[in-house]
Amino acid sequence: MDKKVAVTFFQGEKWLVLTGLLGFLLAAVCGIWVMIYGAVVLPKGDVLKAFSFDAALGTFLLSTAAIMPFTALSNTSRAVFRWSYILLALYAYFAETVQNFRGVDPRFVKGGTDFDVWVGSIFTFVALLLVLFYLFAAIPFFGKMAYRLRPELIVGIRYAMIAVLFSFAAGVWISFNAGRYFGLHGNIIWLHGLGFHAIQVIPFLAWMSEYTRLHPSIRKGLIHLSGIAFLFGLIAIGWQTYLGLPVLEWSVASILALLCFLITFAAGLLLLTQINAVLWVKKQAEAISHRQ
C-alpha cells in the first residue's frame, strides 16, 4: 500500500456514528415488536416499514461517517454538515418510528389529526434538506484537494456520491408518485435502496485496491469500471421501473442491470485475489527470512 496522509475512516465522526447506531437500536425494537404483535398497526401504520427505514438510515449514516474524514470540507463546514444531518436524522427516526406505532403513515397522511399532518409536512421538508446537505458534503469530494489525499479511494467515493443522488432522485419520485409503486408492477424502492448501497460497495473496492501491487492506472481503471457498471445498473433498474415492470422480471433492462452488477462484483473478486497474492508473497518472504 502506498503511503497516504494519516487520515482514518470515521475519524472525528463519533456523534454521526452514534446517530447511525441509534437507527439499529430502533430497528431492533421494531423487529421485536413485529415478532410479538405483527407489523400492522391500524389504521395505516406498518412497523415493518419503520424497521427497514431505521436500519437503512442507520447504515447510511455509518457509511457517511466512514468517508467524511476524507472530504475537503473545512472543519467548520464539516461540523455544520455533521450536526445538521444528526438533527435531520433524529427527526426522521421520530417521524417514521413513532407515527407507524401510532397507526399513521408518516409520508402520506390521510384522515389524520392536525399533529399527523404537521409531522408529515415537516418530514417532507426534512427529506429535502437531507438531499441538499448531502450535496453540500458531496461536492468537495470532486475537487483536487480531496483527490490528492487518497486518489483511489476518492475516485470510488465520487461514484458512490453520484449513485446516492440517484437514490435521492428515486425518493423524490416516490413523493411525487405518492407511493413506491409505479405503473402495473414497478417498485421505485429498489432504485431508492440500491443506490444508497453504492456508498458501501464502491469505496470498499477502492480501499481494497490500495492494498494490491497493481499499477495505479490499473487500480483506478478497476474502480472506474466498477463505478460506471454500478451506475448503469441503477439506470437499468430505473428504466425497468419506469416501464412498470418488476425488477426481477426478465427483460433487456433487468438483464443489463444484472450484467452491470456482476461486473462490479467481478472487479471486487479480482482485487480480493490480488490482496491474497500480496499476502502470499509476504508470507513466503517471511518464511525465507526465518530459514536464513
PDB file of C-alpha atoms in Angstrom:
ATOM      1  CA  MET A   1       0.000   0.000   0.000  1.00  0.00           C
ATOM      2  CA  ASP A   2       1.258   3.476  -0.886  1.00  0.00           C
ATOM      3  CA  LYS A   3       1.940   5.971   1.887  1.00  0.00           C
ATOM      4  CA  LYS A   4      -1.052   8.193   2.490  1.00  0.00           C
ATOM      5  CA  VAL A   5      -1.879  11.107   4.720  1.00  0.00           C
ATOM      6  CA  ALA A   6      -2.692   9.809   8.194  1.00  0.00           C
ATOM      7  CA  VAL A   7      -6.460  10.087   7.996  1.00  0.00           C
ATOM      8  CA  THR A   8      -8.593   7.146   9.068  1.00  0.00           C
ATOM      9  CA  PHE A   9     -12.161   6.070   8.486  1.00  0.00           C
ATOM     10  CA  PHE A  10     -14.702   7.533  10.970  1.00  0.00           C
ATOM     11  CA  GLN A  11     -12.093   9.964  12.314  1.00  0.00           C
ATOM     12  CA  GLY A  12     -13.823  12.825  14.139  1.00  0.00           C
ATOM     13  CA  GLU A  13     -17.317  11.470  13.464  1.00  0.00           C
ATOM     14  CA  LYS A  14     -18.209   9.964  16.855  1.00  0.00           C
ATOM     15  CA  TRP A  15     -21.635  11.608  17.046  1.00  0.00           C
ATOM     16  CA  LEU A  16     -22.597  10.744  13.495  1.00  0.00           C
ATOM     17  CA  VAL A  17     -21.610   7.131  14.229  1.00  0.00           C
ATOM     18  CA  LEU A  18     -23.735   7.095  17.384  1.00  0.00           C
ATOM     19  CA  THR A  19     -26.690   8.502  15.450  1.00  0.00           C
ATOM     20  CA  GLY A  20     -26.271   5.715  12.929  1.00  0.00           C
ATOM     21  CA  LEU A  21     -26.143   3.102  15.682  1.00  0.00           C
ATOM     22  CA  LEU A  22     -29.364   4.571  17.096  1.00  0.00           C
ATOM     23  CA  GLY A  23     -31.032   3.511  13.861  1.00  0.00           C
ATOM     24  CA  PHE A  24     -30.055  -0.102  14.502  1.00  0.00           C
ATOM     25  CA  LEU A  25     -31.350   0.123  18.074  1.00  0.00           C
ATOM     26  CA  LEU A  26     -34.709   1.464  16.870  1.00  0.00           C
ATOM     27  CA  ALA A  27     -34.805  -1.196  14.155  1.00  0.00           C
ATOM     28  CA  ALA A  28     -34.224  -3.876  16.808  1.00  0.00           C
ATOM     29  CA  VAL A  29     -37.143  -2.516  18.858  1.00  0.00           C
ATOM     30  CA  CYS A  30     -39.360  -2.537  15.774  1.00  0.00           C
ATOM     31  CA  GLY A  31     -38.236  -6.068  14.885  1.00  0.00           C
ATOM     32  CA  ILE A  32     -39.088  -7.397  18.345  1.00  0.00           C
ATOM     33  CA  TRP A  33     -42.492  -5.695  18.162  1.00  0.00           C
ATOM     34  CA  VAL A  34     -43.224  -7.268  14.770  1.00  0.00           C
ATOM     35  CA  MET A  35     -42.297 -10.736  16.039  1.00  0.00           C
ATOM     36  CA  ILE A  36     -44.609 -10.373  19.052  1.00  0.00           C
ATOM     37  CA  TYR A  37     -47.532  -8.303  17.770  1.00  0.00           C
ATOM     38  CA  GLY A  38     -47.193  -8.287  13.981  1.00  0.00           C
ATOM     39  CA  ALA A  39     -46.357  -5.408  11.652  1.00  0.00           C
ATOM     40  CA  VAL A  40     -49.750  -3.777  11.060  1.00  0.00           C
ATOM     41  CA  VAL A  41     -50.990  -1.037  13.376  1.00  0.00           C
ATOM     42  CA  LEU A  42     -54.441   0.177  12.365  1.00  0.00           C
ATOM     43  CA  PRO A  43     -55.428   2.170  10.515  1.00  0.00           C
ATOM     44  CA  LYS A  44     -52.316   2.893   8.380  1.00  0.00           C
ATOM     45  CA  GLY A  45     -49.247   2.013  10.437  1.00  0.00           C
ATOM     46  CA  ASP A  46     -46.683  -0.592   9.434  1.00  0.00           C
ATOM     47  CA  VAL A  47     -43.913  -1.210  11.969  1.00  0.00           C
ATOM     48  CA  LEU A  48     -42.024  -3.306   9.411  1.00  0.00           C
ATOM     49  CA  LYS A  49     -41.589  -0.152   7.308  1.00  0.00           C
ATOM     50  CA  ALA A  50     -40.203   1.622  10.363  1.00  0.00           C
ATOM     51  CA  PHE A  51     -37.828  -1.314  10.897  1.00  0.00           C
ATOM     52  CA  SER A  52     -36.438  -1.143   7.351  1.00  0.00           C
ATOM     53  CA  PHE A  53     -36.256   2.674   7.381  1.00  0.00           C
ATOM     54  CA  ASP A  54     -34.393   2.895  10.699  1.00  0.00           C
ATOM     55  CA  ALA A  55     -31.912   0.186   9.678  1.00  0.00           C
ATOM     56  CA  ALA A  56     -31.379   1.746   6.247  1.00  0.00           C
ATOM     57  CA  LEU A  57     -30.868   5.261   7.614  1.00  0.00           C
ATOM     58  CA  GLY A  58     -28.534   3.918  10.299  1.00  0.00           C
ATOM     59  CA  THR A  59     -26.449   2.126   7.673  1.00  0.00           C
ATOM     60  CA  PHE A  60     -26.366   5.246   5.518  1.00  0.00           C
ATOM     61  CA  LEU A  61     -25.212   7.429   8.413  1.00  0.00           C
ATOM     62  CA  LEU A  62     -22.468   4.974   9.385  1.00  0.00           C
ATOM     63  CA  SER A  63     -21.268   4.780   5.786  1.00  0.00           C
ATOM     64  CA  THR A  64     -21.256   8.567   5.548  1.00  0.00           C
ATOM     65  CA  ALA A  65     -19.356   8.846   8.837  1.00  0.00           C
ATOM     66  CA  ALA A  66     -16.743   6.434   7.445  1.00  0.00           C
ATOM     67  CA  ILE A  67     -15.885   8.564   4.402  1.00  0.00           C
ATOM     68  CA  MET A  68     -16.328  12.091   5.795  1.00  0.00           C
ATOM     69  CA  PRO A  69     -12.747  12.279   7.153  1.00  0.00           C
ATOM     70  CA  PHE A  70     -11.542  12.274   3.535  1.00  0.00           C
ATOM     71  CA  THR A  71     -13.587  15.272   2.446  1.00  0.00           C
ATOM     72  CA  ALA A  72     -12.016  18.610   1.566  1.00  0.00           C
ATOM     73  CA  LEU A  73     -14.554  20.481   3.700  1.00  0.00           C
ATOM     74  CA  SER A  74     -13.133  22.777   6.347  1.00  0.00           C
ATOM     75  CA  ASN A  75     -13.602  21.748   9.973  1.00  0.00           C
ATOM     76  CA  THR A  76     -16.333  24.361  10.382  1.00  0.00           C
ATOM     77  CA  SER A  77     -18.222  23.279   7.258  1.00  0.00           C
ATOM     78  CA  ARG A  78     -17.862  19.665   8.249  1.00  0.00           C
ATOM     79  CA  ALA A  79     -19.304  20.422  11.685  1.00  0.00           C
ATOM     80  CA  VAL A  80     -22.245  22.239  10.053  1.00  0.00           C
ATOM     81  CA  PHE A  81     -22.933  19.183   7.894  1.00  0.00           C
ATOM     82  CA  ARG A  82     -22.499  16.759  10.806  1.00  0.00           C
ATOM     83  CA  TRP A  83     -24.842  18.440  13.260  1.00  0.00           C
ATOM     84  CA  SER A  84     -27.394  19.375  10.620  1.00  0.00           C
ATOM     85  CA  TYR A  85     -27.519  15.773   9.451  1.00  0.00           C
ATOM     86  CA  ILE A  86     -27.756  14.462  13.005  1.00  0.00           C
ATOM     87  CA  LEU A  87     -30.735  16.717  13.784  1.00  0.00           C
ATOM     88  CA  LEU A  88     -32.453  15.854  10.496  1.00  0.00           C
ATOM     89  CA  ALA A  89     -31.850  12.131  11.062  1.00  0.00           C
ATOM     90  CA  LEU A  90     -33.255  12.306  14.588  1.00  0.00           C
ATOM     91  CA  TYR A  91     -36.450  13.859  13.269  1.00  0.00           C
ATOM     92  CA  ALA A  92     -36.654  11.240  10.520  1.00  0.00           C
ATOM     93  CA  TYR A  93     -36.280   8.453  13.105  1.00  0.00           C
ATOM     94  CA  PHE A  94     -39.019  10.064  15.205  1.00  0.00           C
ATOM     95  CA  ALA A  95     -41.468  10.572  12.339  1.00  0.00           C
ATOM     96  CA  GLU A  96     -41.048   7.119  10.815  1.00  0.00           C
ATOM     97  CA  THR A  97     -40.985   5.132  14.055  1.00  0.00           C
ATOM     98  CA  VAL A  98     -43.462   6.947  16.286  1.00  0.00           C
ATOM     99  CA  GLN A  99     -46.045   7.549  13.575  1.00  0.00           C
ATOM    100  CA  ASN A 100     -46.079   3.937  12.405  1.00  0.00           C
ATOM    101  CA  PHE A 101     -46.519   2.816  16.005  1.00  0.00           C
ATOM    102  CA  ARG A 102     -49.434   5.276  16.218  1.00  0.00           C
ATOM    103  CA  GLY A 103     -51.041   3.710  13.143  1.00  0.00           C
ATOM    104  CA  VAL A 104     -50.204   6.605  10.797  1.00  0.00           C
ATOM    105  CA  ASP A 105     -48.301   6.589   7.511  1.00  0.00           C
ATOM    106  CA  PRO A 106     -45.773   9.403   8.170  1.00  0.00           C
ATOM    107  CA  ARG A 107     -45.268  10.225   4.494  1.00  0.00           C
ATOM    108  CA  PHE A 108     -48.768  10.130   3.058  1.00  0.00           C
ATOM    109  CA  VAL A 109     -51.168  11.207   5.797  1.00  0.00           C
ATOM    110  CA  LYS A 110     -54.834  10.556   5.040  1.00  0.00           C
ATOM    111  CA  GLY A 111     -57.526  11.332   7.556  1.00  0.00           C
ATOM    112  CA  GLY A 112     -55.048  12.010  10.365  1.00  0.00           C
ATOM    113  CA  THR A 113     -55.067  14.670  13.065  1.00  0.00           C
ATOM    114  CA  ASP A 114     -53.530  18.127  12.688  1.00  0.00           C
ATOM    115  CA  PHE A 115     -50.484  16.755  14.533  1.00  0.00           C
ATOM    116  CA  ASP A 116     -50.132  13.959  11.970  1.00  0.00           C
ATOM    117  CA  VAL A 117     -50.409  16.417   9.086  1.00  0.00           C
ATOM    118  CA  TRP A 118     -47.738  18.654  10.601  1.00  0.00           C
ATOM    119  CA  VAL A 119     -45.396  15.707  11.232  1.00  0.00           C
ATOM    120  CA  GLY A 120     -45.830  14.558   7.625  1.00  0.00           C
ATOM    121  CA  SER A 121     -45.309  18.041   6.190  1.00  0.00           C
ATOM    122  CA  ILE A 122     -42.151  18.603   8.229  1.00  0.00           C
ATOM    123  CA  PHE A 123     -40.956  15.106   7.243  1.00  0.00           C
ATOM    124  CA  THR A 124     -41.193  16.095   3.570  1.00  0.00           C
ATOM    125  CA  PHE A 125     -39.181  19.258   4.274  1.00  0.00           C
ATOM    126  CA  VAL A 126     -36.600  17.240   6.247  1.00  0.00           C
ATOM    127  CA  ALA A 127     -36.210  14.807   3.337  1.00  0.00           C
ATOM    128  CA  LEU A 128     -35.462  17.760   1.038  1.00  0.00           C
ATOM    129  CA  LEU A 129     -32.896  19.137   3.481  1.00  0.00           C
ATOM    130  CA  LEU A 130     -31.223  15.712   3.707  1.00  0.00           C
ATOM    131  CA  VAL A 131     -30.684  15.901  -0.064  1.00  0.00           C
ATOM    132  CA  LEU A 132     -29.424  19.499  -0.035  1.00  0.00           C
ATOM    133  CA  PHE A 133     -26.986  18.977   2.838  1.00  0.00           C
ATOM    134  CA  TYR A 134     -25.647  15.823   1.211  1.00  0.00           C
ATOM    135  CA  LEU A 135     -24.984  17.794  -1.962  1.00  0.00           C
ATOM    136  CA  PHE A 136     -23.101  20.285   0.235  1.00  0.00           C
ATOM    137  CA  ALA A 137     -20.929  17.416   1.549  1.00  0.00           C
ATOM    138  CA  ALA A 138     -20.542  15.624  -1.795  1.00  0.00           C
ATOM    139  CA  ILE A 139     -19.228  18.495  -3.934  1.00  0.00           C
ATOM    140  CA  PRO A 140     -15.797  18.801  -2.190  1.00  0.00           C
ATOM    141  CA  PHE A 141     -15.056  15.143  -2.998  1.00  0.00           C
ATOM    142  CA  PHE A 142     -14.860  16.179  -6.659  1.00  0.00           C
ATOM    143  CA  GLY A 143     -12.094  18.722  -6.009  1.00  0.00           C
ATOM    144  CA  LYS A 144      -8.333  18.319  -6.307  1.00  0.00           C
ATOM    145  CA  MET A 145      -7.686  18.722  -2.588  1.00  0.00           C
ATOM    146  CA  ALA A 146      -9.636  15.575  -1.651  1.00  0.00           C
ATOM    147  CA  TYR A 147      -8.192  13.663  -4.612  1.00  0.00           C
ATOM    148  CA  ARG A 148      -4.611  14.301  -3.533  1.00  0.00           C
ATOM    149  CA  LEU A 149      -5.365  12.819  -0.118  1.00  0.00           C
ATOM    150  CA  ARG A 150      -6.348   9.318  -1.292  1.00  0.00           C
ATOM    151  CA  PRO A 151      -6.654   9.158  -5.126  1.00  0.00           C
ATOM    152  CA  GLU A 152      -8.129   5.661  -5.495  1.00  0.00           C
ATOM    153  CA  LEU A 153     -10.464   5.974  -2.534  1.00  0.00           C
ATOM    154  CA  ILE A 154     -11.720   9.387  -3.632  1.00  0.00           C
ATOM    155  CA  VAL A 155     -12.483   8.090  -7.127  1.00  0.00           C
ATOM    156  CA  GLY A 156     -14.620   5.380  -5.531  1.00  0.00           C
ATOM    157  CA  ILE A 157     -16.351   7.890  -3.259  1.00  0.00           C
ATOM    158  CA  ARG A 158     -17.166  10.089  -6.261  1.00  0.00           C
ATOM    159  CA  TYR A 159     -19.033   7.263  -7.964  1.00  0.00           C
ATOM    160  CA  ALA A 160     -20.802   6.482  -4.694  1.00  0.00           C
ATOM    161  CA  MET A 161     -21.923  10.109  -4.385  1.00  0.00           C
ATOM    162  CA  ILE A 162     -23.419  10.043  -7.881  1.00  0.00           C
ATOM    163  CA  ALA A 163     -25.247   6.806  -7.048  1.00  0.00           C
ATOM    164  CA  VAL A 164     -26.588   8.364  -3.841  1.00  0.00           C
ATOM    165  CA  LEU A 165     -28.006  11.218  -5.911  1.00  0.00           C
ATOM    166  CA  PHE A 166     -29.836   8.595  -7.991  1.00  0.00           C
ATOM    167  CA  SER A 167     -31.319   7.270  -4.755  1.00  0.00           C
ATOM    168  CA  PHE A 168     -32.377  10.720  -3.658  1.00  0.00           C
ATOM    169  CA  ALA A 169     -33.974  11.260  -7.077  1.00  0.00           C
ATOM    170  CA  ALA A 170     -35.873   8.000  -6.608  1.00  0.00           C
ATOM    171  CA  GLY A 171     -37.039   9.274  -3.212  1.00  0.00           C
ATOM    172  CA  VAL A 172     -38.385  12.430  -4.864  1.00  0.00           C
ATOM    173  CA  TRP A 173     -40.058  10.193  -7.459  1.00  0.00           C
ATOM    174  CA  ILE A 174     -41.759   8.260  -4.653  1.00  0.00           C
ATOM    175  CA  SER A 175     -43.012  11.516  -3.125  1.00  0.00           C
ATOM    176  CA  PHE A 176     -44.461  12.870  -6.363  1.00  0.00           C
ATOM    177  CA  ASN A 177     -45.891   9.444  -7.146  1.00  0.00           C
ATOM    178  CA  ALA A 178     -47.494   9.308  -3.656  1.00  0.00           C
ATOM    179  CA  GLY A 179     -46.141   5.796  -3.156  1.00  0.00           C
ATOM    180  CA  ARG A 180     -43.423   3.350  -4.100  1.00  0.00           C
ATOM    181  CA  TYR A 181     -45.400   1.500  -6.802  1.00  0.00           C
ATOM    182  CA  PHE A 182     -45.342   2.820 -10.366  1.00  0.00           C
ATOM    183  CA  GLY A 183     -47.332   1.530 -13.313  1.00  0.00           C
ATOM    184  CA  LEU A 184     -48.600  -2.024 -13.131  1.00  0.00           C
ATOM    185  CA  HIS A 185     -45.773  -3.647 -11.171  1.00  0.00           C
ATOM    186  CA  GLY A 186     -42.890  -1.178 -10.917  1.00  0.00           C
ATOM    187  CA  ASN A 187     -41.415  -0.635  -7.449  1.00  0.00           C
ATOM    188  CA  ILE A 188     -39.302   2.519  -7.055  1.00  0.00           C
ATOM    189  CA  ILE A 189     -37.943   1.352  -3.699  1.00  0.00           C
ATOM    190  CA  TRP A 190     -35.425  -0.935  -5.475  1.00  0.00           C
ATOM    191  CA  LEU A 191     -33.729   2.032  -7.145  1.00  0.00           C
ATOM    192  CA  HIS A 192     -34.028   4.075  -3.962  1.00  0.00           C
ATOM    193  CA  GLY A 193     -32.356   1.393  -1.821  1.00  0.00           C
ATOM    194  CA  LEU A 194     -29.698   0.024  -4.167  1.00  0.00           C
ATOM    195  CA  GLY A 195     -28.298   3.463  -4.937  1.00  0.00           C
ATOM    196  CA  PHE A 196     -27.506   4.029  -1.267  1.00  0.00           C
ATOM    197  CA  HIS A 197     -25.608   0.725  -1.112  1.00  0.00           C
ATOM    198  CA  ALA A 198     -23.072   2.171  -3.545  1.00  0.00           C
ATOM    199  CA  ILE A 199     -21.627   4.143  -0.638  1.00  0.00           C
ATOM    200  CA  GLN A 200     -20.579   0.832   0.927  1.00  0.00           C
ATOM    201  CA  VAL A 201     -19.646  -1.113  -2.214  1.00  0.00           C
ATOM    202  CA  ILE A 202     -17.561   1.198  -4.401  1.00  0.00           C
ATOM    203  CA  PRO A 203     -15.433   2.921  -1.729  1.00  0.00           C
ATOM    204  CA  PHE A 204     -14.777  -0.540  -0.269  1.00  0.00           C
ATOM    205  CA  LEU A 205     -13.470  -1.750  -3.631  1.00  0.00           C
ATOM    206  CA  ALA A 206     -11.346   1.392  -3.889  1.00  0.00           C
ATOM    207  CA  TRP A 207      -9.976   0.785  -0.401  1.00  0.00           C
ATOM    208  CA  MET A 208      -9.093  -2.816  -1.323  1.00  0.00           C
ATOM    209  CA  SER A 209      -7.239  -1.606  -4.415  1.00  0.00           C
ATOM    210  CA  GLU A 210      -4.833   0.335  -2.177  1.00  0.00           C
ATOM    211  CA  TYR A 211      -3.655  -2.962  -0.692  1.00  0.00           C
ATOM    212  CA  THR A 212      -2.710  -4.507  -4.034  1.00  0.00           C
ATOM    213  CA  ARG A 213       0.521  -4.232  -6.003  1.00  0.00           C
ATOM    214  CA  LEU A 214      -1.316  -3.357  -9.188  1.00  0.00           C
ATOM    215  CA  HIS A 215      -0.135  -0.323 -11.118  1.00  0.00           C
ATOM    216  CA  PRO A 216      -2.051   2.821 -10.035  1.00  0.00           C
ATOM    217  CA  SER A 217      -3.553   3.185 -13.520  1.00  0.00           C
ATOM    218  CA  ILE A 218      -4.893  -0.382 -13.346  1.00  0.00           C
ATOM    219  CA  ARG A 219      -6.304   0.185  -9.857  1.00  0.00           C
ATOM    220  CA  LYS A 220      -8.068   3.342 -10.973  1.00  0.00           C
ATOM    221  CA  GLY A 221      -9.264   1.573 -14.101  1.00  0.00           C
ATOM    222  CA  LEU A 222     -10.914  -1.148 -11.995  1.00  0.00           C
ATOM    223  CA  ILE A 223     -12.533   1.465  -9.752  1.00  0.00           C
ATOM    224  CA  HIS A 224     -13.850   3.357 -12.774  1.00  0.00           C
ATOM    225  CA  LEU A 225     -15.128   0.104 -14.279  1.00  0.00           C
ATOM    226  CA  SER A 226     -16.929  -0.940 -11.096  1.00  0.00           C
ATOM    227  CA  GLY A 227     -18.353   2.546 -10.528  1.00  0.00           C
ATOM    228  CA  ILE A 228     -19.604   3.008 -14.090  1.00  0.00           C
ATOM    229  CA  ALA A 229     -21.080  -0.505 -14.103  1.00  0.00           C
ATOM    230  CA  PHE A 230     -22.897   0.151 -10.828  1.00  0.00           C
ATOM    231  CA  LEU A 231     -24.341   3.419 -12.154  1.00  0.00           C
ATOM    232  CA  PHE A 232     -25.513   1.802 -15.386  1.00  0.00           C
ATOM    233  CA  GLY A 233     -27.067  -0.970 -13.302  1.00  0.00           C
ATOM    234  CA  LEU A 234     -29.057   1.657 -11.405  1.00  0.00           C
ATOM    235  CA  ILE A 235     -30.117   3.331 -14.647  1.00  0.00           C
ATOM    236  CA  ALA A 236     -31.316  -0.034 -15.989  1.00  0.00           C
ATOM    237  CA  ILE A 237     -33.315  -0.680 -12.813  1.00  0.00           C
ATOM    238  CA  GLY A 238     -34.802   2.811 -13.058  1.00  0.00           C
ATOM    239  CA  TRP A 239     -35.839   2.151 -16.659  1.00  0.00           C
ATOM    240  CA  GLN A 240     -37.346  -1.225 -15.740  1.00  0.00           C
ATOM    241  CA  THR A 241     -39.347   0.508 -13.009  1.00  0.00           C
ATOM    242  CA  TYR A 242     -40.431   3.324 -15.329  1.00  0.00           C
ATOM    243  CA  LEU A 243     -41.829   0.688 -17.690  1.00  0.00           C
ATOM    244  CA  GLY A 244     -43.949  -0.574 -14.788  1.00  0.00           C
ATOM    245  CA  LEU A 245     -42.181  -3.945 -14.641  1.00  0.00           C
ATOM    246  CA  PRO A 246     -40.957  -5.805 -11.539  1.00  0.00           C
ATOM    247  CA  VAL A 247     -37.190  -5.621 -11.097  1.00  0.00           C
ATOM    248  CA  LEU A 248     -36.934  -9.422 -11.059  1.00  0.00           C
ATOM    249  CA  GLU A 249     -38.872  -9.889 -14.313  1.00  0.00           C
ATOM    250  CA  TRP A 250     -36.635 -10.808 -17.248  1.00  0.00           C
ATOM    251  CA  SER A 251     -36.240  -8.051 -19.815  1.00  0.00           C
ATOM    252  CA  VAL A 252     -33.448  -6.237 -21.633  1.00  0.00           C
ATOM    253  CA  ALA A 253     -33.220  -3.737 -18.776  1.00  0.00           C
ATOM    254  CA  SER A 254     -33.145  -6.332 -15.990  1.00  0.00           C
ATOM    255  CA  ILE A 255     -30.527  -8.439 -17.817  1.00  0.00           C
ATOM    256  CA  LEU A 256     -28.413  -5.312 -18.372  1.00  0.00           C
ATOM    257  CA  ALA A 257     -28.719  -4.445 -14.680  1.00  0.00           C
ATOM    258  CA  LEU A 258     -27.645  -7.961 -13.696  1.00  0.00           C
ATOM    259  CA  LEU A 259     -24.625  -7.845 -16.025  1.00  0.00           C
ATOM    260  CA  CYS A 260     -23.586  -4.441 -14.683  1.00  0.00           C
ATOM    261  CA  PHE A 261     -23.718  -5.543 -11.054  1.00  0.00           C
ATOM    262  CA  LEU A 262     -21.833  -8.733 -11.970  1.00  0.00           C
ATOM    263  CA  ILE A 263     -19.075  -6.584 -13.467  1.00  0.00           C
ATOM    264  CA  THR A 264     -18.809  -4.674 -10.189  1.00  0.00           C
ATOM    265  CA  PHE A 265     -18.751  -7.969  -8.289  1.00  0.00           C
ATOM    266  CA  ALA A 266     -16.071  -9.388 -10.616  1.00  0.00           C
ATOM    267  CA  ALA A 267     -13.894  -6.302 -10.100  1.00  0.00           C
ATOM    268  CA  GLY A 268     -14.165  -6.852  -6.365  1.00  0.00           C
ATOM    269  CA  LEU A 269     -13.157 -10.508  -6.712  1.00  0.00           C
ATOM    270  CA  LEU A 270     -10.157  -9.554  -8.827  1.00  0.00           C
ATOM    271  CA  LEU A 271      -8.994  -7.039  -6.228  1.00  0.00           C
ATOM    272  CA  LEU A 272      -9.500  -9.615  -3.483  1.00  0.00           C
ATOM    273  CA  THR A 273      -7.334 -12.161  -5.316  1.00  0.00           C
ATOM    274  CA  GLN A 274      -4.643  -9.509  -5.733  1.00  0.00           C
ATOM    275  CA  ILE A 275      -4.701  -8.829  -1.993  1.00  0.00           C
ATOM    276  CA  ASN A 276      -4.373 -12.573  -1.373  1.00  0.00           C
ATOM    277  CA  ALA A 277      -1.410 -12.644  -3.756  1.00  0.00           C
ATOM    278  CA  VAL A 278       0.290  -9.834  -1.846  1.00  0.00           C
ATOM    279  CA  LEU A 279      -0.285 -11.642   1.450  1.00  0.00           C
ATOM    280  CA  TRP A 280       1.084 -14.898  -0.034  1.00  0.00           C
ATOM    281  CA  VAL A 281       4.252 -13.168  -1.272  1.00  0.00           C
ATOM    282  CA  LYS A 282       4.723 -11.532   2.120  1.00  0.00           C
ATOM    283  CA  LYS A 283       4.259 -14.889   3.862  1.00  0.00           C
ATOM    284  CA  GLN A 284       6.807 -16.572   1.585  1.00  0.00           C
ATOM    285  CA  ALA A 285       9.291 -13.780   2.174  1.00  0.00           C
ATOM    286  CA  GLU A 286       8.893 -14.145   5.928  1.00  0.00           C
ATOM    287  CA  ALA A 287       9.384 -17.922   5.664  1.00  0.00           C
ATOM    288  CA  ILE A 288      12.608 -17.442   3.672  1.00  0.00           C
ATOM    289  CA  SER A 289      13.943 -14.916   6.171  1.00  0.00           C
ATOM    290  CA  HIS A 290      13.239 -17.348   9.034  1.00  0.00           C
ATOM    291  CA  ARG A 291      15.147 -20.135   7.259  1.00  0.00           C
ATOM    292  CA  GLN A 292      18.126 -17.847   6.758  1.00  0.00           C
TER     293      GLN A 292
END
